[in-house]
JSON list of C-alpha atoms in Angstrom, two decimals:
[
{"chain": "A", "resi": 1, "resn": "UNK", "atom": "CA", "xyz": [-7.73, 16.55, 9.43]},
{"chain": "A", "resi": 2, "resn": "UNK", "atom": "CA", "xyz": [-9.95, 13.71, 8.08]},
{"chain": "A", "resi": 3, "resn": "UNK", "atom": "CA", "xyz": [-7.15, 11.84, 6.33]},
{"chain": "A", "resi": 4, "resn": "UNK", "atom": "CA", "xyz": [-6.65, 11.02, 2.56]},
{"chain": "A", "resi": 5, "resn": "UNK", "atom": "CA", "xyz": [-9.83, 11.22, 0.58]},
{"chain": "A", "resi": 6, "resn": "UNK", "atom": "CA", "xyz": [-10.58, 9.90, -2.99]},
{"chain": "A", "resi": 7, "resn": "UNK", "atom": "CA", "xyz": [-13.31, 10.65, -5.44]},
{"chain": "A", "resi": 8, "resn": "UNK", "atom": "CA", "xyz": [-15.26, 8.93, -6.86]},
{"chain": "A", "resi": 9, "resn": "UNK", "atom": "CA", "xyz": [-15.38, 5.74, -4.69]},
{"chain": "A", "resi": 10, "resn": "UNK", "atom": "CA", "xyz": [-16.64, 3.73, -7.54]},
{"chain": "A", "resi": 11, "resn": "UNK", "atom": "CA", "xyz": [-16.64, 4.29, -11.38]},
{"chain": "A", "resi": 12, "resn": "UNK", "atom": "CA", "xyz": [-18.14, 2.17, -14.05]},
{"chain": "A", "resi": 13, "resn": "UNK", "atom": "CA", "xyz": [-17.18, 2.92, -17.58]},
{"chain": "A", "resi": 14, "resn": "UNK", "atom": "CA", "xyz": [-17.44, 1.44, -20.97]},
{"chain": "A", "resi": 15, "resn": "UNK", "atom": "CA", "xyz": [-14.25, 0.50, -22.79]},
{"chain": "A", "resi": 16, "resn": "UNK", "atom": "CA", "xyz": [-12.66, 3.24, -24.75]},
{"chain": "A", "resi": 17, "resn": "UNK", "atom": "CA", "xyz": [-13.93, 5.94, -22.49]},
{"chain": "A", "resi": 18, "resn": "UNK", "atom": "CA", "xyz": [-11.76, 8.32, -20.43]},
{"chain": "A", "resi": 19, "resn": "UNK", "atom": "CA", "xyz": [-11.90, 8.50, -16.72]},
{"chain": "A", "resi": 20, "resn": "UNK", "atom": "CA", "xyz": [-10.29, 10.90, -14.10]},
{"chain": "A", "resi": 21, "resn": "UNK", "atom": "CA", "xyz": [-9.81, 10.29, -10.42]},
{"chain": "A", "resi": 22, "resn": "UNK", "atom": "CA", "xyz": [-9.06, 12.76, -7.70]},
{"chain": "A", "resi": 23, "resn": "UNK", "atom": "CA", "xyz": [-6.99, 12.44, -4.48]},
{"chain": "A", "resi": 24, "resn": "UNK", "atom": "CA", "xyz": [-6.81, 14.98, -1.62]},
{"chain": "A", "resi": 25, "resn": "UNK", "atom": "CA", "xyz": [-3.90, 14.10, 0.59]},
{"chain": "A", "resi": 26, "resn": "UNK", "atom": "CA", "xyz": [-3.40, 14.95, 4.33]},
{"chain": "A", "resi": 27, "resn": "UNK", "atom": "CA", "xyz": [-2.85, 18.76, 4.18]},
{"chain": "A", "resi": 28, "resn": "UNK", "atom": "CA", "xyz": [0.72, 18.85, 5.53]},
{"chain": "A", "resi": 29, "resn": "UNK", "atom": "CA", "xyz": [1.99, 15.86, 3.41]},
{"chain": "A", "resi": 30, "resn": "UNK", "atom": "CA", "xyz": [4.14, 16.86, 0.48]},
{"chain": "A", "resi": 31, "resn": "UNK", "atom": "CA", "xyz": [4.36, 13.48, -1.01]},
{"chain": "A", "resi": 32, "resn": "UNK", "atom": "CA", "xyz": [1.62, 11.82, -2.88]},
{"chain": "A", "resi": 33, "resn": "UNK", "atom": "CA", "xyz": [1.52, 8.39, -4.25]},
{"chain": "A", "resi": 34, "resn": "UNK", "atom": "CA", "xyz": [-0.74, 6.39, -6.58]},
{"chain": "A", "resi": 35, "resn": "UNK", "atom": "CA", "xyz": [-1.10, 2.65, -6.50]},
{"chain": "A", "resi": 36, "resn": "UNK", "atom": "CA", "xyz": [-3.24, 0.05, -8.15]},
{"chain": "A", "resi": 37, "resn": "UNK", "atom": "CA", "xyz": [-4.61, -3.13, -6.61]},
{"chain": "A", "resi": 38, "resn": "UNK", "atom": "CA", "xyz": [-6.20, -5.96, -8.54]},
{"chain": "A", "resi": 39, "resn": "UNK", "atom": "CA", "xyz": [-7.87, -9.05, -7.06]},
{"chain": "A", "resi": 40, "resn": "UNK", "atom": "CA", "xyz": [-5.55, -11.28, -5.05]},
{"chain": "A", "resi": 41, "resn": "UNK", "atom": "CA", "xyz": [-2.68, -9.02, -5.31]},
{"chain": "A", "resi": 42, "resn": "UNK", "atom": "CA", "xyz": [-1.13, -6.21, -3.11]},
{"chain": "A", "resi": 43, "resn": "UNK", "atom": "CA", "xyz": [-0.99, -2.72, -4.11]},
{"chain": "A", "resi": 44, "resn": "UNK", "atom": "CA", "xyz": [1.36, -1.92, -7.09]},
{"chain": "A", "resi": 45, "resn": "UNK", "atom": "CA", "xyz": [3.14, 1.39, -7.27]},
{"chain": "A", "resi": 46, "resn": "UNK", "atom": "CA", "xyz": [2.22, 3.66, -10.29]},
{"chain": "A", "resi": 47, "resn": "UNK", "atom": "CA", "xyz": [3.71, 7.01, -9.72]},
{"chain": "A", "resi": 48, "resn": "UNK", "atom": "CA", "xyz": [4.50, 9.68, -6.99]},
{"chain": "A", "resi": 49, "resn": "UNK", "atom": "CA", "xyz": [5.04, 13.30, -6.45]},
{"chain": "A", "resi": 50, "resn": "UNK", "atom": "CA", "xyz": [6.91, 15.63, -4.19]},
{"chain": "A", "resi": 51, "resn": "UNK", "atom": "CA", "xyz": [4.89, 18.82, -4.06]},
{"chain": "A", "resi": 52, "resn": "UNK", "atom": "CA", "xyz": [4.02, 19.41, -7.75]},
{"chain": "A", "resi": 53, "resn": "UNK", "atom": "CA", "xyz": [7.02, 17.49, -9.20]},
{"chain": "A", "resi": 54, "resn": "UNK", "atom": "CA", "xyz": [6.45, 13.94, -10.45]},
{"chain": "A", "resi": 55, "resn": "UNK", "atom": "CA", "xyz": [9.43, 12.11, -9.23]},
{"chain": "A", "resi": 56, "resn": "UNK", "atom": "CA", "xyz": [8.92, 8.57, -10.61]},
{"chain": "A", "resi": 57, "resn": "UNK", "atom": "CA", "xyz": [6.55, 6.56, -12.79]},
{"chain": "A", "resi": 58, "resn": "UNK", "atom": "CA", "xyz": [6.35, 2.72, -12.78]},
{"chain": "A", "resi": 59, "resn": "UNK", "atom": "CA", "xyz": [6.57, 0.92, -16.14]},
{"chain": "A", "resi": 60, "resn": "UNK", "atom": "CA", "xyz": [3.01, -0.17, -15.20]},
{"chain": "A", "resi": 61, "resn": "UNK", "atom": "CA", "xyz": [1.96, 3.32, -16.12]},
{"chain": "A", "resi": 62, "resn": "UNK", "atom": "CA", "xyz": [1.37, 3.15, -19.83]},
{"chain": "A", "resi": 63, "resn": "UNK", "atom": "CA", "xyz": [1.04, 6.08, -22.17]},
{"chain": "A", "resi": 64, "resn": "UNK", "atom": "CA", "xyz": [-2.75, 6.07, -21.47]},
{"chain": "A", "resi": 65, "resn": "UNK", "atom": "CA", "xyz": [-2.22, 7.00, -17.87]},
{"chain": "A", "resi": 66, "resn": "UNK", "atom": "CA", "xyz": [-1.39, 10.51, -16.78]},
{"chain": "A", "resi": 67, "resn": "UNK", "atom": "CA", "xyz": [-1.12, 11.99, -13.33]},
{"chain": "A", "resi": 68, "resn": "UNK", "atom": "CA", "xyz": [-0.90, 15.60, -12.22]},
{"chain": "A", "resi": 69, "resn": "UNK", "atom": "CA", "xyz": [-0.51, 17.46, -9.04]},
{"chain": "A", "resi": 70, "resn": "UNK", "atom": "CA", "xyz": [-0.68, 21.09, -10.34]},
{"chain": "A", "resi": 71, "resn": "UNK", "atom": "CA", "xyz": [-0.40, 23.18, -7.07]},
{"chain": "A", "resi": 72, "resn": "UNK", "atom": "CA", "xyz": [1.20, 20.58, -4.81]},
{"chain": "A", "resi": 73, "resn": "UNK", "atom": "CA", "xyz": [-2.04, 19.80, -3.17]},
{"chain": "A", "resi": 74, "resn": "UNK", "atom": "CA", "xyz": [-4.62, 17.44, -4.77]},
{"chain": "A", "resi": 75, "resn": "UNK", "atom": "CA", "xyz": [-3.78, 15.12, -7.47]},
{"chain": "A", "resi": 76, "resn": "UNK", "atom": "CA", "xyz": [-5.63, 13.68, -10.52]},
{"chain": "A", "resi": 77, "resn": "UNK", "atom": "CA", "xyz": [-5.10, 10.42, -12.27]},
{"chain": "A", "resi": 78, "resn": "UNK", "atom": "CA", "xyz": [-6.46, 10.05, -15.83]},
{"chain": "A", "resi": 79, "resn": "UNK", "atom": "CA", "xyz": [-6.88, 6.96, -17.89]},
{"chain": "A", "resi": 80, "resn": "UNK", "atom": "CA", "xyz": [-7.47, 7.41, -21.57]},
{"chain": "A", "resi": 81, "resn": "UNK", "atom": "CA", "xyz": [-9.23, 5.01, -23.86]},
{"chain": "A", "resi": 82, "resn": "UNK", "atom": "CA", "xyz": [-9.93, 2.54, -20.97]},
{"chain": "A", "resi": 83, "resn": "UNK", "atom": "CA", "xyz": [-9.45, -1.23, -21.41]},
{"chain": "A", "resi": 84, "resn": "UNK", "atom": "CA", "xyz": [-10.95, -4.01, -19.42]},
{"chain": "A", "resi": 85, "resn": "UNK", "atom": "CA", "xyz": [-7.51, -4.72, -17.85]},
{"chain": "A", "resi": 86, "resn": "UNK", "atom": "CA", "xyz": [-7.63, -1.33, -16.24]},
{"chain": "A", "resi": 87, "resn": "UNK", "atom": "CA", "xyz": [-10.34, -2.55, -13.99]},
{"chain": "A", "resi": 88, "resn": "UNK", "atom": "CA", "xyz": [-8.89, -2.33, -10.41]},
{"chain": "A", "resi": 89, "resn": "UNK", "atom": "CA", "xyz": [-8.84, -0.45, -7.13]},
{"chain": "A", "resi": 90, "resn": "UNK", "atom": "CA", "xyz": [-6.85, 2.76, -7.53]},
{"chain": "A", "resi": 91, "resn": "UNK", "atom": "CA", "xyz": [-5.29, 3.82, -4.09]},
{"chain": "A", "resi": 92, "resn": "UNK", "atom": "CA", "xyz": [-3.82, 7.15, -3.28]},
{"chain": "A", "resi": 93, "resn": "UNK", "atom": "CA", "xyz": [-1.42, 7.73, -0.40]},
{"chain": "A", "resi": 94, "resn": "UNK", "atom": "CA", "xyz": [0.48, 10.49, 1.14]},
{"chain": "A", "resi": 95, "resn": "UNK", "atom": "CA", "xyz": [3.26, 11.08, 3.43]},
{"chain": "A", "resi": 96, "resn": "UNK", "atom": "CA", "xyz": [5.82, 13.51, 4.61]},
{"chain": "A", "resi": 97, "resn": "UNK", "atom": "CA", "xyz": [9.07, 13.49, 2.73]},
{"chain": "A", "resi": 98, "resn": "UNK", "atom": "CA", "xyz": [10.83, 11.88, 5.72]},
{"chain": "A", "resi": 99, "resn": "UNK", "atom": "CA", "xyz": [9.23, 10.10, 8.53]},
{"chain": "A", "resi": 100, "resn": "UNK", "atom": "CA", "xyz": [10.40, 7.95, 11.43]},
{"chain": "A", "resi": 101, "resn": "UNK", "atom": "CA", "xyz": [8.77, 4.80, 10.12]},
{"chain": "A", "resi": 102, "resn": "UNK", "atom": "CA", "xyz": [8.56, 5.46, 6.35]},
{"chain": "A", "resi": 103, "resn": "UNK", "atom": "CA", "xyz": [4.75, 5.14, 6.66]},
{"chain": "A", "resi": 104, "resn": "UNK", "atom": "CA", "xyz": [2.33, 6.24, 4.03]},
{"chain": "A", "resi": 105, "resn": "UNK", "atom": "CA", "xyz": [-1.39, 6.96, 4.74]},
{"chain": "A", "resi": 106, "resn": "UNK", "atom": "CA", "xyz": [-3.90, 5.48, 2.28]},
{"chain": "A", "resi": 107, "resn": "UNK", "atom": "CA", "xyz": [-7.15, 6.72, 1.09]},
{"chain": "A", "resi": 108, "resn": "UNK", "atom": "CA", "xyz": [-10.27, 4.37, 0.62]},
{"chain": "A", "resi": 109, "resn": "UNK", "atom": "CA", "xyz": [-9.55, 3.92, -2.92]},
{"chain": "A", "resi": 110, "resn": "UNK", "atom": "CA", "xyz": [-11.60, 4.28, -6.19]},
{"chain": "A", "resi": 111, "resn": "UNK", "atom": "CA", "xyz": [-12.86, 1.15, -7.64]},
{"chain": "A", "resi": 112, "resn": "UNK", "atom": "CA", "xyz": [-12.83, 1.17, -11.52]},
{"chain": "A", "resi": 113, "resn": "UNK", "atom": "CA", "xyz": [-14.91, -1.29, -13.57]},
{"chain": "A", "resi": 114, "resn": "UNK", "atom": "CA", "xyz": [-14.42, -1.22, -17.24]},
{"chain": "A", "resi": 115, "resn": "UNK", "atom": "CA", "xyz": [-17.20, -3.01, -19.18]},
{"chain": "B", "resi": 1, "resn": "UNK", "atom": "CA", "xyz": [9.36, -11.08, -10.24]},
{"chain": "B", "resi": 2, "resn": "UNK", "atom": "CA", "xyz": [7.80, -10.84, -6.64]},
{"chain": "B", "resi": 3, "resn": "UNK", "atom": "CA", "xyz": [10.39, -8.95, -4.43]},
{"chain": "B", "resi": 4, "resn": "UNK", "atom": "CA", "xyz": [8.15, -9.29, -1.50]},
{"chain": "B", "resi": 5, "resn": "UNK", "atom": "CA", "xyz": [6.50, -12.67, -0.81]},
{"chain": "B", "resi": 6, "resn": "UNK", "atom": "CA", "xyz": [3.72, -13.79, 1.51]},
{"chain": "B", "resi": 7, "resn": "UNK", "atom": "CA", "xyz": [3.47, -17.50, 0.93]},
{"chain": "B", "resi": 8, "resn": "UNK", "atom": "CA", "xyz": [0.36, -18.04, 3.24]},
{"chain": "B", "resi": 9, "resn": "UNK", "atom": "CA", "xyz": [-2.76, -16.76, 1.56]},
{"chain": "B", "resi": 10, "resn": "UNK", "atom": "CA", "xyz": [-4.77, -17.38, 4.80]},
{"chain": "B", "resi": 11, "resn": "UNK", "atom": "CA", "xyz": [-4.42, -18.06, 8.55]},
{"chain": "B", "resi": 12, "resn": "UNK", "atom": "CA", "xyz": [-6.93, -19.02, 11.12]},
{"chain": "B", "resi": 13, "resn": "UNK", "atom": "CA", "xyz": [-6.25, -18.53, 14.92]},
{"chain": "B", "resi": 14, "resn": "UNK", "atom": "CA", "xyz": [-8.22, -18.88, 17.98]},
{"chain": "B", "resi": 15, "resn": "UNK", "atom": "CA", "xyz": [-9.00, -15.66, 20.00]},
{"chain": "B", "resi": 16, "resn": "UNK", "atom": "CA", "xyz": [-6.44, -15.03, 22.69]},
{"chain": "B", "resi": 17, "resn": "UNK", "atom": "CA", "xyz": [-3.73, -17.02, 20.96]},
{"chain": "B", "resi": 18, "resn": "UNK", "atom": "CA", "xyz": [-0.70, -15.80, 19.06]},
{"chain": "B", "resi": 19, "resn": "UNK", "atom": "CA", "xyz": [-0.93, -14.86, 15.24]},
{"chain": "B", "resi": 20, "resn": "UNK", "atom": "CA", "xyz": [2.35, -15.17, 13.32]},
{"chain": "B", "resi": 21, "resn": "UNK", "atom": "CA", "xyz": [2.23, -13.85, 9.82]},
{"chain": "B", "resi": 22, "resn": "UNK", "atom": "CA", "xyz": [5.40, -14.27, 7.61]},
{"chain": "B", "resi": 23, "resn": "UNK", "atom": "CA", "xyz": [7.00, -12.36, 4.84]},
{"chain": "B", "resi": 24, "resn": "UNK", "atom": "CA", "xyz": [10.06, -13.05, 2.69]},
{"chain": "B", "resi": 25, "resn": "UNK", "atom": "CA", "xyz": [12.04, -10.68, 0.39]},
{"chain": "B", "resi": 26, "resn": "UNK", "atom": "CA", "xyz": [14.52, -10.87, -2.36]},
{"chain": "B", "resi": 27, "resn": "UNK", "atom": "CA", "xyz": [15.89, -7.32, -2.67]},
{"chain": "B", "resi": 28, "resn": "UNK", "atom": "CA", "xyz": [18.80, -6.81, -0.25]},
{"chain": "B", "resi": 29, "resn": "UNK", "atom": "CA", "xyz": [18.54, -3.11, -0.87]},
{"chain": "B", "resi": 30, "resn": "UNK", "atom": "CA", "xyz": [15.37, -2.61, 1.12]},
{"chain": "B", "resi": 31, "resn": "UNK", "atom": "CA", "xyz": [15.78, -0.29, 4.13]},
{"chain": "B", "resi": 32, "resn": "UNK", "atom": "CA", "xyz": [12.39, -0.30, 5.75]},
{"chain": "B", "resi": 33, "resn": "UNK", "atom": "CA", "xyz": [9.78, -3.04, 6.14]},
{"chain": "B", "resi": 34, "resn": "UNK", "atom": "CA", "xyz": [6.20, -2.30, 7.02]},
{"chain": "B", "resi": 35, "resn": "UNK", "atom": "CA", "xyz": [3.03, -4.10, 7.85]},
{"chain": "B", "resi": 36, "resn": "UNK", "atom": "CA", "xyz": [-0.43, -2.88, 6.79]},
{"chain": "B", "resi": 37, "resn": "UNK", "atom": "CA", "xyz": [-3.86, -4.07, 7.68]},
{"chain": "B", "resi": 38, "resn": "UNK", "atom": "CA", "xyz": [-6.73, -3.81, 5.35]},
{"chain": "B", "resi": 39, "resn": "UNK", "atom": "CA", "xyz": [-10.49, -4.17, 5.83]},
{"chain": "B", "resi": 40, "resn": "UNK", "atom": "CA", "xyz": [-12.94, -4.68, 3.03]},
{"chain": "B", "resi": 41, "resn": "UNK", "atom": "CA", "xyz": [-13.83, -1.42, 1.22]},
{"chain": "B", "resi": 42, "resn": "UNK", "atom": "CA", "xyz": [-11.14, 0.66, 3.06]},
{"chain": "B", "resi": 43, "resn": "UNK", "atom": "CA", "xyz": [-7.62, 1.54, 2.12]},
{"chain": "B", "resi": 44, "resn": "UNK", "atom": "CA", "xyz": [-4.61, -0.23, 3.91]},
{"chain": "B", "resi": 45, "resn": "UNK", "atom": "CA", "xyz": [-3.79, 1.14, 7.32]},
{"chain": "B", "resi": 46, "resn": "UNK", "atom": "CA", "xyz": [-0.30, 1.36, 8.72]},
{"chain": "B", "resi": 47, "resn": "UNK", "atom": "CA", "xyz": [0.40, -0.97, 11.65]},
{"chain": "B", "resi": 48, "resn": "UNK", "atom": "CA", "xyz": [4.10, -1.12, 12.55]},
{"chain": "B", "resi": 49, "resn": "UNK", "atom": "CA", "xyz": [7.50, -0.82, 10.57]},
{"chain": "B", "resi": 50, "resn": "UNK", "atom": "CA", "xyz": [10.99, -1.69, 11.24]},
{"chain": "B", "resi": 51, "resn": "UNK", "atom": "CA", "xyz": [14.25, -0.32, 9.91]},
{"chain": "B", "resi": 52, "resn": "UNK", "atom": "CA", "xyz": [16.86, -2.79, 8.37]},
{"chain": "B", "resi": 53, "resn": "UNK", "atom": "CA", "xyz": [19.35, -1.77, 11.17]},
{"chain": "B", "resi": 54, "resn": "UNK", "atom": "CA", "xyz": [17.10, -3.38, 13.81]},
{"chain": "B", "resi": 55, "resn": "UNK", "atom": "CA", "xyz": [15.87, -6.83, 14.33]},
{"chain": "B", "resi": 56, "resn": "UNK", "atom": "CA", "xyz": [12.79, -6.21, 16.45]},
{"chain": "B", "resi": 57, "resn": "UNK", "atom": "CA", "xyz": [10.12, -3.51, 16.96]},
{"chain": "B", "resi": 58, "resn": "UNK", "atom": "CA", "xyz": [7.25, -3.66, 19.30]},
{"chain": "B", "resi": 59, "resn": "UNK", "atom": "CA", "xyz": [4.04, -1.65, 19.59]},
{"chain": "B", "resi": 60, "resn": "UNK", "atom": "CA", "xyz": [1.47, -2.86, 22.02]},
{"chain": "B", "resi": 61, "resn": "UNK", "atom": "CA", "xyz": [0.16, -6.28, 20.91]},
{"chain": "B", "resi": 62, "resn": "UNK", "atom": "CA", "xyz": [2.29, -6.13, 17.57]},
{"chain": "B", "resi": 63, "resn": "UNK", "atom": "CA", "xyz": [5.83, -7.14, 17.27]},
{"chain": "B", "resi": 64, "resn": "UNK", "atom": "CA", "xyz": [7.78, -7.27, 14.03]},
{"chain": "B", "resi": 65, "resn": "UNK", "atom": "CA", "xyz": [10.96, -9.35, 13.82]},
{"chain": "B", "resi": 66, "resn": "UNK", "atom": "CA", "xyz": [13.51, -9.04, 11.02]},
{"chain": "B", "resi": 67, "resn": "UNK", "atom": "CA", "xyz": [16.08, -11.66, 10.04]},
{"chain": "B", "resi": 68, "resn": "UNK", "atom": "CA", "xyz": [18.38, -10.01, 7.46]},
{"chain": "B", "resi": 69, "resn": "UNK", "atom": "CA", "xyz": [20.53, -13.01, 6.75]},
{"chain": "B", "resi": 70, "resn": "UNK", "atom": "CA", "xyz": [17.27, -14.95, 5.98]},
{"chain": "B", "resi": 71, "resn": "UNK", "atom": "CA", "xyz": [15.55, -12.02, 4.31]},
{"chain": "B", "resi": 72, "resn": "UNK", "atom": "CA", "xyz": [12.65, -12.83, 6.46]},
{"chain": "B", "resi": 73, "resn": "UNK", "atom": "CA", "xyz": [10.30, -10.82, 8.54]},
{"chain": "B", "resi": 74, "resn": "UNK", "atom": "CA", "xyz": [7.37, -11.79, 10.71]},
{"chain": "B", "resi": 75, "resn": "UNK", "atom": "CA", "xyz": [4.48, -9.95, 12.43]},
{"chain": "B", "resi": 76, "resn": "UNK", "atom": "CA", "xyz": [3.32, -11.39, 15.92]},
{"chain": "B", "resi": 77, "resn": "UNK", "atom": "CA", "xyz": [-0.02, -10.37, 17.28]},
{"chain": "B", "resi": 78, "resn": "UNK", "atom": "CA", "xyz": [-0.48, -11.35, 20.90]},
{"chain": "B", "resi": 79, "resn": "UNK", "atom": "CA", "xyz": [-3.22, -11.87, 22.14]},
{"chain": "B", "resi": 80, "resn": "UNK", "atom": "CA", "xyz": [-5.19, -11.92, 18.79]},
{"chain": "B", "resi": 81, "resn": "UNK", "atom": "CA", "xyz": [-8.63, -10.48, 18.81]},
{"chain": "B", "resi": 82, "resn": "UNK", "atom": "CA", "xyz": [-11.70, -11.00, 16.54]},
{"chain": "B", "resi": 83, "resn": "UNK", "atom": "CA", "xyz": [-11.29, -7.36, 15.37]},
{"chain": "B", "resi": 84, "resn": "UNK", "atom": "CA", "xyz": [-7.79, -8.21, 14.09]},
{"chain": "B", "resi": 85, "resn": "UNK", "atom": "CA", "xyz": [-9.44, -10.18, 11.33]},
{"chain": "B", "resi": 86, "resn": "UNK", "atom": "CA", "xyz": [-8.40, -8.66, 8.09]},
{"chain": "B", "resi": 87, "resn": "UNK", "atom": "CA", "xyz": [-5.87, -8.89, 5.18]},
{"chain": "B", "resi": 88, "resn": "UNK", "atom": "CA", "xyz": [-2.29, -8.17, 6.29]},
{"chain": "B", "resi": 89, "resn": "UNK", "atom": "CA", "xyz": [0.14, -6.86, 3.70]},
{"chain": "B", "resi": 90, "resn": "UNK", "atom": "CA", "xyz": [3.97, -6.89, 4.08]},
{"chain": "B", "resi": 91, "resn": "UNK", "atom": "CA", "xyz": [5.77, -4.00, 2.29]},
{"chain": "B", "resi": 92, "resn": "UNK", "atom": "CA", "xyz": [9.17, -2.78, 1.89]},
{"chain": "B", "resi": 93, "resn": "UNK", "atom": "CA", "xyz": [11.03, 0.25, 0.51]},
{"chain": "B", "resi": 94, "resn": "UNK", "atom": "CA", "xyz": [14.51, 1.43, -0.62]},
{"chain": "B", "resi": 95, "resn": "UNK", "atom": "CA", "xyz": [15.92, 4.52, 0.78]},
{"chain": "B", "resi": 96, "resn": "UNK", "atom": "CA", "xyz": [16.01, 6.82, 3.89]},
{"chain": "B", "resi": 97, "resn": "UNK", "atom": "CA", "xyz": [13.08, 8.91, 2.73]},
{"chain": "B", "resi": 98, "resn": "UNK", "atom": "CA", "xyz": [9.50, 7.96, 2.04]},
{"chain": "B", "resi": 99, "resn": "UNK", "atom": "CA", "xyz": [9.78, 6.10, -1.14]},
{"chain": "B", "resi": 100, "resn": "UNK", "atom": "CA", "xyz": [7.46, 3.81, -3.11]},
{"chain": "B", "resi": 101, "resn": "UNK", "atom": "CA", "xyz": [6.38, 0.76, -1.30]},
{"chain": "B", "resi": 102, "resn": "UNK", "atom": "CA", "xyz": [6.69, -2.89, -2.76]},
{"chain": "B", "resi": 103, "resn": "UNK", "atom": "CA", "xyz": [3.84, -4.92, -1.39]},
{"chain": "B", "resi": 104, "resn": "UNK", "atom": "CA", "xyz": [3.33, -8.60, -0.95]},
{"chain": "B", "resi": 105, "resn": "UNK", "atom": "CA", "xyz": [0.06, -10.29, -1.97]},
{"chain": "B", "resi": 106, "resn": "UNK", "atom": "CA", "xyz": [-1.20, -10.32, 1.63]},
{"chain": "B", "resi": 107, "resn": "UNK", "atom": "CA", "xyz": [-2.40, -12.83, 4.16]},
{"chain": "B", "resi": 108, "resn": "UNK", "atom": "CA", "xyz": [-6.04, -13.04, 5.26]},
{"chain": "B", "resi": 109, "resn": "UNK", "atom": "CA", "xyz": [-6.21, -13.48, 8.98]},
{"chain": "B", "resi": 110, "resn": "UNK", "atom": "CA", "xyz": [-9.29, -14.82, 10.60]},
{"chain": "B", "resi": 111, "resn": "UNK", "atom": "CA", "xyz": [-9.44, -14.81, 14.44]},
{"chain": "B", "resi": 112, "resn": "UNK", "atom": "CA", "xyz": [-12.07, -17.12, 15.70]},
{"chain": "B", "resi": 113, "resn": "UNK", "atom": "CA", "xyz": [-13.87, -16.35, 18.87]}
]
């Protein structure tokens, strides 16, 4: 297995446009997480899934954001009507439901720039 | 309100010496504490973790110490190597399963040859 993958790696969009990112987790992992990281900050939790069920959403996840994991495998994160404040690195991570060390495995991220 | 705080934005250490990275937290409900390392243009990579019922965990050159009464943990790297130069994030989570992580802002470690 090659780890968590994310696509695209970079996205430049104009304000007001919609964007969609994809995350493919490690195949046997049933939990999938989305985080956002801005300059000088650590990753901030957005939402997570167990299989296809969305278990929790952060208050950071405004109504313009929606995430899905339709078959319990890959996930998509859509941002509608993008704003300049949405510019950030969007990180996906996956894990087993339980683990010895509670570790999550991160993908390389999608860097979004809203102009 | 920052629940996990890394008060040192950067740290420089000579190769072969000990690197000590510090982290403070405010939420007494945290059950697990983790350290991640991040290189530019890559996602964070898990390094080491510790359960709240322990006070020390060691893995090769990396040791994490937890002081629950002080709500403080530290990561020791001995000996430091140039390849350790990266941003280190402290993270914490509530609950026994794999739950969302709360991260600090990170500390940039530079190991000088």
